[in-house]
Amino acid sequence: MEALRFDPKTKELTFEKIPVPKIENDDDVIVEVAYCGICGTDLHILKGEFPSSPVKYTPGHEYSGIVRAIGSAVTNVKVGDRVSCDPQRWCTTCDYCRTARYHHCVEGGVENATGIRHDGGFAQFSKVKSRVVYKLPDNISLKQGALTEPISCIIWGLNRSFLPAPIGAKILLTGAGIIGNLWSAVLHHLGYRSVIVVEPSDARRKLNQRMGTGFEVMTPDELNLKIKNENYAADIAIDCSGNAKAIEQAIAALNYQGKLQIFGVAPPQARISISPFDIFRKELTVVGSIINPWSFPPALGIMEAMGDRYLDYYKLGIEEFKMKDVQKALGVLEKATAAKAVFAINSNLE
């Protein structure tokens, strides 16, 4: 089968032919991959900024497809089912797993996920455990199903942050890549309207506006002027950029008892400057949010309700590519002319 393989030693991503995976355990599932997204985490991995497999492997952790084979103990899906796959792995017996925090599992967690430590979805077929395979709702296409993983992370972000907040709450989103756009879609679907999206890229600001939410979209400089001239202050700020300067600006924009969620992935060496007095005086709260424990079922539920109004690729600024065109896809992301790139691996499965 065809696959994209990443060598962490040379930092090279190459298009190769490798064997099709086979059922080896009674809980294995073989999925023929239809679509697989390139995540911001993948970009960090390619740059050596995020831990991944020490040996050559197949990346890709946001994917959908059709079940083609199952182990003898699999009962939650059957051959022919349309599915999306949760990339997380966990041992079930460590203290974190036993206290409903499997995303911090000492043997699992994000660093040990499918597509990060183990072969993932940048391939025609993928082998995963049945417990991470979920049937798609009938009204969700395989193309949209590839968005389940990032939306499940947003669902966990909603749980980790401070929503549901009053509908009139002022919310600041920093970053209008795909995560900022998906946050915009979810917030708008939930009824929030007092939302400002801050993004330095003119192209990505336009992509966010394409969604038709009516949210204010502005540059960081325009936000500074709004804070100064209009005394604007956000009740909740959600950083989707992973950019230290954007996070500092978001902190400065918070109201008294304001809340900041660090959602975007910053490089490990990034640092921010914050005044402890401001945290004290304004009673600020800062939380982190990582991946998606217990979030796939509610993600599929909200996606079923959101439908084409919010999950349309064009509206979200998503472009499709063949795997062999990986350098073109990475170039589009580098230039920020698209919010996201998705590999249409077996698009004829729709």
mmCIF file with all atom_site columns, N, CA, C and O in Angstrom, residues 72-120:
data_model
loop_
_atom_site.group_PDB
_atom_site.id
_atom_site.type_symbol
_atom_site.label_atom_id
_atom_site.label_alt_id
_atom_site.label_comp_id
_atom_site.label_asym_id
_atom_site.label_entity_id
_atom_site.label_seq_id
_atom_site.pdbx_PDB_ins_code
_atom_site.Cartn_x
_atom_site.Cartn_y
_atom_site.Cartn_z
_atom_site.occupancy
_atom_site.B_iso_or_equiv
_atom_site.pdbx_formal_charge
_atom_site.auth_seq_id
_atom_site.auth_comp_id
_atom_site.auth_asym_id
_atom_site.auth_atom_id
_atom_site.pdbx_PDB_model_num
ATOM 1   N N  . SER A 1 72  ? -11.560 -11.331 16.222 1.00 0.00 ? 72  SER A N  1
ATOM 2   C CA . SER A 1 72  ? -12.656 -12.211 16.654 1.00 0.00 ? 72  SER A CA 1
ATOM 3   C C  . SER A 1 72  ? -13.442 -11.656 17.840 1.00 0.00 ? 72  SER A C  1
ATOM 4   O O  . SER A 1 72  ? -14.595 -12.052 18.060 1.00 0.00 ? 72  SER A O  1
ATOM 5   N N  . ALA A 1 73  ? -12.870 -10.729 18.623 1.00 0.00 ? 73  ALA A N  1
ATOM 6   C CA . ALA A 1 73  ? -13.551 -10.200 19.807 1.00 0.00 ? 73  ALA A CA 1
ATOM 7   C C  . ALA A 1 73  ? -14.216 -8.846  19.563 1.00 0.00 ? 73  ALA A C  1
ATOM 8   O O  . ALA A 1 73  ? -14.806 -8.278  20.483 1.00 0.00 ? 73  ALA A O  1
ATOM 9   N N  . VAL A 1 74  ? -14.151 -8.334  18.356 1.00 0.00 ? 74  VAL A N  1
ATOM 10  C CA . VAL A 1 74  ? -14.679 -6.997  18.063 1.00 0.00 ? 74  VAL A CA 1
ATOM 11  C C  . VAL A 1 74  ? -16.197 -7.066  17.890 1.00 0.00 ? 74  VAL A C  1
ATOM 12  O O  . VAL A 1 74  ? -16.700 -7.835  17.064 1.00 0.00 ? 74  VAL A O  1
ATOM 13  N N  . THR A 1 75  ? -16.906 -6.230  18.660 1.00 0.00 ? 75  THR A N  1
ATOM 14  C CA . THR A 1 75  ? -18.370 -6.208  18.570 1.00 0.00 ? 75  THR A CA 1
ATOM 15  C C  . THR A 1 75  ? -18.941 -4.820  18.333 1.00 0.00 ? 75  THR A C  1
ATOM 16  O O  . THR A 1 75  ? -20.124 -4.695  17.996 1.00 0.00 ? 75  THR A O  1
ATOM 17  N N  . ASN A 1 76  ? -18.139 -3.785  18.519 1.00 0.00 ? 76  ASN A N  1
ATOM 18  C CA . ASN A 1 76  ? -18.680 -2.414  18.410 1.00 0.00 ? 76  ASN A CA 1
ATOM 19  C C  . ASN A 1 76  ? -18.763 -1.907  16.978 1.00 0.00 ? 76  ASN A C  1
ATOM 20  O O  . ASN A 1 76  ? -19.499 -0.959  16.693 1.00 0.00 ? 76  ASN A O  1
ATOM 21  N N  . VAL A 1 77  ? -18.027 -2.526  16.069 1.00 0.00 ? 77  VAL A N  1
ATOM 22  C CA . VAL A 1 77  ? -18.111 -2.175  14.646 1.00 0.00 ? 77  VAL A CA 1
ATOM 23  C C  . VAL A 1 77  ? -18.075 -3.452  13.830 1.00 0.00 ? 77  VAL A C  1
ATOM 24  O O  . VAL A 1 77  ? -17.647 -4.508  14.311 1.00 0.00 ? 77  VAL A O  1
ATOM 25  N N  . LYS A 1 78  ? -18.513 -3.344  12.581 1.00 0.00 ? 78  LYS A N  1
ATOM 26  C CA . LYS A 1 78  ? -18.485 -4.496  11.680 1.00 0.00 ? 78  LYS A CA 1
ATOM 27  C C  . LYS A 1 78  ? -17.866 -4.078  10.350 1.00 0.00 ? 78  LYS A C  1
ATOM 28  O O  . LYS A 1 78  ? -17.733 -2.875  10.053 1.00 0.00 ? 78  LYS A O  1
ATOM 29  N N  . VAL A 1 79  ? -17.492 -5.037  9.558  1.00 0.00 ? 79  VAL A N  1
ATOM 30  C CA . VAL A 1 79  ? -16.920 -4.769  8.239  1.00 0.00 ? 79  VAL A CA 1
ATOM 31  C C  . VAL A 1 79  ? -17.923 -3.958  7.411  1.00 0.00 ? 79  VAL A C  1
ATOM 32  O O  . VAL A 1 79  ? -19.114 -4.284  7.355  1.00 0.00 ? 79  VAL A O  1
ATOM 33  N N  . GLY A 1 80  ? -17.443 -2.888  6.811  1.00 0.00 ? 80  GLY A N  1
ATOM 34  C CA . GLY A 1 80  ? -18.288 -2.016  5.998  1.00 0.00 ? 80  GLY A CA 1
ATOM 35  C C  . GLY A 1 80  ? -18.742 -0.762  6.713  1.00 0.00 ? 80  GLY A C  1
ATOM 36  O O  . GLY A 1 80  ? -19.251 0.159   6.056  1.00 0.00 ? 80  GLY A O  1
ATOM 37  N N  . ASP A 1 81  ? -18.558 -0.686  8.031  1.00 0.00 ? 81  ASP A N  1
ATOM 38  C CA . ASP A 1 81  ? -18.971 0.508   8.774  1.00 0.00 ? 81  ASP A CA 1
ATOM 39  C C  . ASP A 1 81  ? -18.094 1.704   8.411  1.00 0.00 ? 81  ASP A C  1
ATOM 40  O O  . ASP A 1 81  ? -16.869 1.579   8.239  1.00 0.00 ? 81  ASP A O  1
ATOM 41  N N  . ARG A 1 82  ? -18.728 2.864   8.327  1.00 0.00 ? 82  ARG A N  1
ATOM 42  C CA . ARG A 1 82  ? -18.017 4.138   8.165  1.00 0.00 ? 82  ARG A CA 1
ATOM 43  C C  . ARG A 1 82  ? -17.614 4.613   9.543  1.00 0.00 ? 82  ARG A C  1
ATOM 44  O O  . ARG A 1 82  ? -18.452 4.743   10.441 1.00 0.00 ? 82  ARG A O  1
ATOM 45  N N  . VAL A 1 83  ? -16.322 4.915   9.735  1.00 0.00 ? 83  VAL A N  1
ATOM 46  C CA . VAL A 1 83  ? -15.824 5.198   11.084 1.00 0.00 ? 83  VAL A CA 1
ATOM 47  C C  . VAL A 1 83  ? -14.823 6.344   11.093 1.00 0.00 ? 83  VAL A C  1
ATOM 48  O O  . VAL A 1 83  ? -14.271 6.735   10.051 1.00 0.00 ? 83  VAL A O  1
ATOM 49  N N  . SER A 1 84  ? -14.604 6.873   12.292 1.00 0.00 ? 84  SER A N  1
ATOM 50  C CA . SER A 1 84  ? -13.446 7.736   12.556 1.00 0.00 ? 84  SER A CA 1
ATOM 51  C C  . SER A 1 84  ? -12.683 7.111   13.707 1.00 0.00 ? 84  SER A C  1
ATOM 52  O O  . SER A 1 84  ? -13.244 6.333   14.492 1.00 0.00 ? 84  SER A O  1
ATOM 53  N N  . CYS A 1 85  ? -11.412 7.451   13.826 1.00 0.00 ? 85  CYS A N  1
ATOM 54  C CA . CYS A 1 85  ? -10.528 6.769   14.769 1.00 0.00 ? 85  CYS A CA 1
ATOM 55  C C  . CYS A 1 85  ? -9.909  7.751   15.754 1.00 0.00 ? 85  CYS A C  1
ATOM 56  O O  . CYS A 1 85  ? -9.304  8.745   15.354 1.00 0.00 ? 85  CYS A O  1
ATOM 57  N N  . ASP A 1 86  ? -10.063 7.442   17.020 1.00 0.00 ? 86  ASP A N  1
ATOM 58  C CA . ASP A 1 86  ? -9.406  8.204   18.084 1.00 0.00 ? 86  ASP A CA 1
ATOM 59  C C  . ASP A 1 86  ? -7.968  7.707   18.184 1.00 0.00 ? 86  ASP A C  1
ATOM 60  O O  . ASP A 1 86  ? -7.745  6.502   18.365 1.00 0.00 ? 86  ASP A O  1
ATOM 61  N N  . PRO A 1 87  ? -6.983  8.583   18.074 1.00 0.00 ? 87  PRO A N  1
ATOM 62  C CA . PRO A 1 87  ? -5.591  8.114   18.074 1.00 0.00 ? 87  PRO A CA 1
ATOM 63  C C  . PRO A 1 87  ? -5.038  7.756   19.446 1.00 0.00 ? 87  PRO A C  1
ATOM 64  O O  . PRO A 1 87  ? -3.932  7.226   19.539 1.00 0.00 ? 87  PRO A O  1
ATOM 65  N N  . GLN A 1 88  ? -5.783  8.025   20.533 1.00 0.00 ? 88  GLN A N  1
ATOM 66  C CA . GLN A 1 88  ? -5.202  7.858   21.862 1.00 0.00 ? 88  GLN A CA 1
ATOM 67  C C  . GLN A 1 88  ? -5.058  6.398   22.262 1.00 0.00 ? 88  GLN A C  1
ATOM 68  O O  . GLN A 1 88  ? -5.851  5.539   21.872 1.00 0.00 ? 88  GLN A O  1
ATOM 69  N N  . ARG A 1 89  ? -4.030  6.142   23.063 1.00 0.00 ? 89  ARG A N  1
ATOM 70  C CA . ARG A 1 89  ? -3.767  4.819   23.613 1.00 0.00 ? 89  ARG A CA 1
ATOM 71  C C  . ARG A 1 89  ? -3.599  4.944   25.124 1.00 0.00 ? 89  ARG A C  1
ATOM 72  O O  . ARG A 1 89  ? -3.105  5.962   25.608 1.00 0.00 ? 89  ARG A O  1
ATOM 73  N N  . TRP A 1 90  ? -3.995  3.907   25.849 1.00 0.00 ? 90  TRP A N  1
ATOM 74  C CA . TRP A 1 90  ? -3.844  3.953   27.300 1.00 0.00 ? 90  TRP A CA 1
ATOM 75  C C  . TRP A 1 90  ? -3.766  2.528   27.835 1.00 0.00 ? 90  TRP A C  1
ATOM 76  O O  . TRP A 1 90  ? -4.263  1.579   27.231 1.00 0.00 ? 90  TRP A O  1
ATOM 77  N N  . CYS A 1 91  ? -3.152  2.382   29.017 1.00 0.00 ? 91  CYS A N  1
ATOM 78  C CA . CYS A 1 91  ? -2.870  1.049   29.546 1.00 0.00 ? 91  CYS A CA 1
ATOM 79  C C  . CYS A 1 91  ? -4.023  0.465   30.346 1.00 0.00 ? 91  CYS A C  1
ATOM 80  O O  . CYS A 1 91  ? -4.122  -0.747  30.484 1.00 0.00 ? 91  CYS A O  1
ATOM 81  N N  . THR A 1 92  ? -4.865  1.306   30.933 1.00 0.00 ? 92  THR A N  1
ATOM 82  C CA . THR A 1 92  ? -6.050  0.980   31.758 1.00 0.00 ? 92  THR A CA 1
ATOM 83  C C  . THR A 1 92  ? -5.728  0.698   33.215 1.00 0.00 ? 92  THR A C  1
ATOM 84  O O  . THR A 1 92  ? -6.646  0.607   34.037 1.00 0.00 ? 92  THR A O  1
ATOM 85  N N  . THR A 1 93  ? -4.453  0.567   33.592 1.00 0.00 ? 93  THR A N  1
ATOM 86  C CA . THR A 1 93  ? -4.150  0.151   34.964 1.00 0.00 ? 93  THR A CA 1
ATOM 87  C C  . THR A 1 93  ? -3.339  1.158   35.782 1.00 0.00 ? 93  THR A C  1
ATOM 88  O O  . THR A 1 93  ? -3.213  0.990   36.993 1.00 0.00 ? 93  THR A O  1
ATOM 89  N N  . CYS A 1 94  ? -2.766  2.175   35.166 1.00 0.00 ? 94  CYS A N  1
ATOM 90  C CA . CYS A 1 94  ? -1.995  3.156   35.947 1.00 0.00 ? 94  CYS A CA 1
ATOM 91  C C  . CYS A 1 94  ? -2.957  4.062   36.717 1.00 0.00 ? 94  CYS A C  1
ATOM 92  O O  . CYS A 1 94  ? -4.166  4.062   36.506 1.00 0.00 ? 94  CYS A O  1
ATOM 93  N N  . ASP A 1 95  ? -2.415  4.854   37.634 1.00 0.00 ? 95  ASP A N  1
ATOM 94  C CA . ASP A 1 95  ? -3.251  5.720   38.461 1.00 0.00 ? 95  ASP A CA 1
ATOM 95  C C  . ASP A 1 95  ? -4.056  6.703   37.616 1.00 0.00 ? 95  ASP A C  1
ATOM 96  O O  . ASP A 1 95  ? -5.203  7.017   37.947 1.00 0.00 ? 95  ASP A O  1
ATOM 97  N N  . TYR A 1 96  ? -3.462  7.193   36.532 1.00 0.00 ? 96  TYR A N  1
ATOM 98  C CA . TYR A 1 96  ? -4.186  8.146   35.678 1.00 0.00 ? 96  TYR A CA 1
ATOM 99  C C  . TYR A 1 96  ? -5.355  7.469   34.969 1.00 0.00 ? 96  TYR A C  1
ATOM 100 O O  . TYR A 1 96  ? -6.458  8.021   34.901 1.00 0.00 ? 96  TYR A O  1
ATOM 101 N N  . CYS A 1 97  ? -5.133  6.281   34.430 1.00 0.00 ? 97  CYS A N  1
ATOM 102 C CA . CYS A 1 97  ? -6.218  5.571   33.756 1.00 0.00 ? 97  CYS A CA 1
ATOM 103 C C  . CYS A 1 97  ? -7.335  5.233   34.733 1.00 0.00 ? 97  CYS A C  1
ATOM 104 O O  . CYS A 1 97  ? -8.524  5.336   34.401 1.00 0.00 ? 97  CYS A O  1
ATOM 105 N N  . ARG A 1 98  ? -6.969  4.845   35.955 1.00 0.00 ? 98  ARG A N  1
ATOM 106 C CA . ARG A 1 98  ? -7.972  4.423   36.930 1.00 0.00 ? 98  ARG A CA 1
ATOM 107 C C  . ARG A 1 98  ? -8.720  5.593   37.568 1.00 0.00 ? 98  ARG A C  1
ATOM 108 O O  . ARG A 1 98  ? -9.674  5.389   38.314 1.00 0.00 ? 98  ARG A O  1
ATOM 109 N N  . THR A 1 99  ? -8.278  6.795   37.279 1.00 0.00 ? 99  THR A N  1
ATOM 110 C CA . THR A 1 99  ? -8.978  7.977   37.798 1.00 0.00 ? 99  THR A CA 1
ATOM 111 C C  . THR A 1 99  ? -9.485  8.851   36.650 1.00 0.00 ? 99  THR A C  1
ATOM 112 O O  . THR A 1 99  ? -9.563  10.062  36.758 1.00 0.00 ? 99  THR A O  1
ATOM 113 N N  . ALA A 1 100 ? -9.833  8.208   35.529 1.00 0.00 ? 100 ALA A N  1
ATOM 114 C CA . ALA A 1 100 ? -10.474 8.867   34.377 1.00 0.00 ? 100 ALA A CA 1
ATOM 115 C C  . ALA A 1 100 ? -9.611  9.955   33.749 1.00 0.00 ? 100 ALA A C  1
ATOM 116 O O  . ALA A 1 100 ? -10.116 10.929  33.225 1.00 0.00 ? 100 ALA A O  1
ATOM 117 N N  . ARG A 1 101 ? -8.293  9.774   33.803 1.00 0.00 ? 101 ARG A N  1
ATOM 118 C CA . ARG A 1 101 ? -7.368  10.729  33.185 1.00 0.00 ? 101 ARG A CA 1
ATOM 119 C C  . ARG A 1 101 ? -6.407  9.987   32.254 1.00 0.00 ? 101 ARG A C  1
ATOM 120 O O  . ARG A 1 101 ? -5.195  10.205  32.291 1.00 0.00 ? 101 ARG A O  1
ATOM 121 N N  . TYR A 1 102 ? -6.960  9.123   31.407 1.00 0.00 ? 102 TYR A N  1
ATOM 122 C CA . TYR A 1 102 ? -6.106  8.265   30.592 1.00 0.00 ? 102 TYR A CA 1
ATOM 123 C C  . TYR A 1 102 ? -5.232  9.038   29.618 1.00 0.00 ? 102 TYR A C  1
ATOM 124 O O  . TYR A 1 102 ? -4.236  8.507   29.114 1.00 0.00 ? 102 TYR A O  1
ATOM 125 N N  . HIS A 1 103 ? -5.593  10.300  29.336 1.00 0.00 ? 103 HIS A N  1
ATOM 126 C CA . HIS A 1 103 ? -4.755  11.074  28.415 1.00 0.00 ? 103 HIS A CA 1
ATOM 127 C C  . HIS A 1 103 ? -3.416  11.447  29.054 1.00 0.00 ? 103 HIS A C  1
ATOM 128 O O  . HIS A 1 103 ? -2.528  11.959  28.368 1.00 0.00 ? 103 HIS A O  1
ATOM 129 N N  . HIS A 1 104 ? -3.266  11.181  30.353 1.00 0.00 ? 104 HIS A N  1
ATOM 130 C CA . HIS A 1 104 ? -1.972  11.353  31.018 1.00 0.00 ? 104 HIS A CA 1
ATOM 131 C C  . HIS A 1 104 ? -1.348  10.004  31.373 1.00 0.00 ? 104 HIS A C  1
ATOM 132 O O  . HIS A 1 104 ? -0.415  9.941   32.178 1.00 0.00 ? 104 HIS A O  1
ATOM 133 N N  . CYS A 1 105 ? -1.847  8.939   30.770 1.00 0.00 ? 105 CYS A N  1
ATOM 134 C CA . CYS A 1 105 ? -1.362  7.582   31.031 1.00 0.00 ? 105 CYS A CA 1
ATOM 135 C C  . CYS A 1 105 ? 0.155   7.505   30.894 1.00 0.00 ? 105 CYS A C  1
ATOM 136 O O  . CYS A 1 105 ? 0.738   8.042   29.935 1.00 0.00 ? 105 CYS A O  1
ATOM 137 N N  . VAL A 1 106 ? 0.794   6.822   31.837 1.00 0.00 ? 106 VAL A N  1
ATOM 138 C CA . VAL A 1 106 ? 2.260   6.748   31.818 1.00 0.00 ? 106 VAL A CA 1
ATOM 139 C C  . VAL A 1 106 ? 2.769   5.921   30.642 1.00 0.00 ? 106 VAL A C  1
ATOM 140 O O  . VAL A 1 106 ? 3.930   6.051   30.244 1.00 0.00 ? 106 VAL A O  1
ATOM 141 N N  . GLU A 1 107 ? 1.923   5.053   30.091 1.00 0.00 ? 107 GLU A N  1
ATOM 142 C CA . GLU A 1 107 ? 2.326   4.255   28.938 1.00 0.00 ? 107 GLU A CA 1
ATOM 143 C C  . GLU A 1 107 ? 1.641   4.717   27.655 1.00 0.00 ? 107 GLU A C  1
ATOM 144 O O  . GLU A 1 107 ? 1.883   4.168   26.587 1.00 0.00 ? 107 GLU A O  1
ATOM 145 N N  . GLY A 1 108 ? 0.753   5.688   27.777 1.00 0.00 ? 108 GLY A N  1
ATOM 146 C CA . GLY A 1 108 ? 0.023   6.176   26.619 1.00 0.00 ? 108 GLY A CA 1
ATOM 147 C C  . GLY A 1 108 ? 0.196   7.666   26.466 1.00 0.00 ? 108 GLY A C  1
ATOM 148 O O  . GLY A 1 108 ? 1.310   8.167   26.321 1.00 0.00 ? 108 GLY A O  1
ATOM 149 N N  . GLY A 1 109 ? -0.920  8.398   26.523 1.00 0.00 ? 109 GLY A N  1
ATOM 150 C CA . GLY A 1 109 ? -0.839  9.841   26.388 1.00 0.00 ? 109 GLY A CA 1
ATOM 151 C C  . GLY A 1 109 ? -0.551  10.261  24.962 1.00 0.00 ? 109 GLY A C  1
ATOM 152 O O  . GLY A 1 109 ? -0.343  9.440   24.061 1.00 0.00 ? 109 GLY A O  1
ATOM 153 N N  . VAL A 1 110 ? -0.523  11.563  24.757 1.00 0.00 ? 110 VAL A N  1
ATOM 154 C CA . VAL A 1 110 ? -0.382  12.089  23.402 1.00 0.00 ? 110 VAL A CA 1
ATOM 155 C C  . VAL A 1 110 ? 0.924   11.658  22.743 1.00 0.00 ? 110 VAL A C  1
ATOM 156 O O  . VAL A 1 110 ? 0.984   11.418  21.544 1.00 0.00 ? 110 VAL A O  1
ATOM 157 N N  . GLU A 1 111 ? 2.012   11.539  23.531 1.00 0.00 ? 111 GLU A N  1
ATOM 158 C CA . GLU A 1 111 ? 3.299   11.183  22.933 1.00 0.00 ? 111 GLU A CA 1
ATOM 159 C C  . GLU A 1 111 ? 3.332   9.737   22.433 1.00 0.00 ? 111 GLU A C  1
ATOM 160 O O  . GLU A 1 111 ? 4.227   9.342   21.711 1.00 0.00 ? 111 GLU A O  1
ATOM 161 N N  . ASN A 1 112 ? 2.352   8.918   22.846 1.00 0.00 ? 112 ASN A N  1
ATOM 162 C CA . ASN A 1 112 ? 2.329   7.509   22.455 1.00 0.00 ? 112 ASN A CA 1
ATOM 163 C C  . ASN A 1 112 ? 1.165   7.196   21.527 1.00 0.00 ? 112 ASN A C  1
ATOM 164 O O  . ASN A 1 112 ? 0.792   6.047   21.344 1.00 0.00 ? 112 ASN A O  1
ATOM 165 N N  . ALA A 1 113 ? 0.573   8.221   20.946 1.00 0.00 ? 113 ALA A N  1
ATOM 166 C CA . ALA A 1 113 ? -0.652  8.060   20.164 1.00 0.00 ? 113 ALA A CA 1
ATOM 167 C C  . ALA A 1 113 ? -0.387  7.452   18.787 1.00 0.00 ? 113 ALA A C  1
ATOM 168 O O  . ALA A 1 113 ? 0.731   7.498   18.254 1.00 0.00 ? 113 ALA A O  1
ATOM 169 N N  . THR A 1 114 ? -1.459  6.907   18.208 1.00 0.00 ? 114 THR A N  1
ATOM 170 C CA . THR A 1 114 ? -1.422  6.490   16.810 1.00 0.00 ? 114 THR A CA 1
ATOM 171 C C  . THR A 1 114 ? -1.138  7.711   15.938 1.00 0.00 ? 114 THR A C  1
ATOM 172 O O  . THR A 1 114 ? -1.738  8.762   16.114 1.00 0.00 ? 114 THR A O  1
ATOM 173 N N  . GLY A 1 115 ? -0.201  7.563   15.021 1.00 0.00 ? 115 GLY A N  1
ATOM 174 C CA . GLY A 1 115 ? 0.174   8.681   14.162 1.00 0.00 ? 115 GLY A CA 1
ATOM 175 C C  . GLY A 1 115 ? 1.240   9.572   14.760 1.00 0.00 ? 115 GLY A C  1
ATOM 176 O O  . GLY A 1 115 ? 1.730   10.492  14.094 1.00 0.00 ? 115 GLY A O  1
ATOM 177 N N  . ILE A 1 116 ? 1.607   9.309   16.006 1.00 0.00 ? 116 ILE A N  1
ATOM 178 C CA . ILE A 1 116 ? 2.675   10.078  16.660 1.00 0.00 ? 116 ILE A CA 1
ATOM 179 C C  . ILE A 1 116 ? 3.794   9.133   17.103 1.00 0.00 ? 116 ILE A C  1
ATOM 180 O O  . ILE A 1 116 ? 4.957   9.360   16.810 1.00 0.00 ? 116 ILE A O  1
ATOM 181 N N  . ARG A 1 117 ? 3.416   8.053   17.792 1.00 0.00 ? 117 ARG A N  1
ATOM 182 C CA . ARG A 1 117 ? 4.391   7.022   18.152 1.00 0.00 ? 117 ARG A CA 1
ATOM 183 C C  . ARG A 1 117 ? 4.206   5.753   17.315 1.00 0.00 ? 117 ARG A C  1
ATOM 184 O O  . ARG A 1 117 ? 5.151   5.024   17.047 1.00 0.00 ? 117 ARG A O  1
ATOM 185 N N  . HIS A 1 118 ? 2.963   5.504   16.903 1.00 0.00 ? 118 HIS A N  1
ATOM 186 C CA . HIS A 1 118 ? 2.621   4.297   16.146 1.00 0.00 ? 118 HIS A CA 1
ATOM 187 C C  . HIS A 1 118 ? 2.077   4.677   14.768 1.00 0.00 ? 118 HIS A C  1
ATOM 188 O O  . HIS A 1 118 ? 1.580   5.781   14.576 1.00 0.00 ? 118 HIS A O  1
ATOM 189 N N  . ASP A 1 119 ? 2.165   3.742   13.823 1.00 0.00 ? 119 ASP A N  1
ATOM 190 C CA . ASP A 1 119 ? 1.717   4.004   12.454 1.00 0.00 ? 119 ASP A CA 1
ATOM 191 C C  . ASP A 1 119 ? 0.282   4.510   12.434 1.00 0.00 ? 119 ASP A C  1
ATOM 192 O O  . ASP A 1 119 ? -0.609  3.942   13.088 1.00 0.00 ? 119 ASP A O  1
ATOM 193 N N  . GLY A 1 120 ? 0.055   5.596   11.666 1.00 0.00 ? 120 GLY A N  1
ATOM 194 C CA . GLY A 1 120 ? -1.239  6.256   11.642 1.00 0.00 ? 120 GLY A CA 1
ATOM 195 C C  . GLY A 1 120 ? -1.897  6.278   10.284 1.00 0.00 ? 120 GLY A C  1
ATOM 196 O O  . GLY A 1 120 ? -1.788  5.336   9.492  1.00 0.00 ? 120 GLY A O  1
#
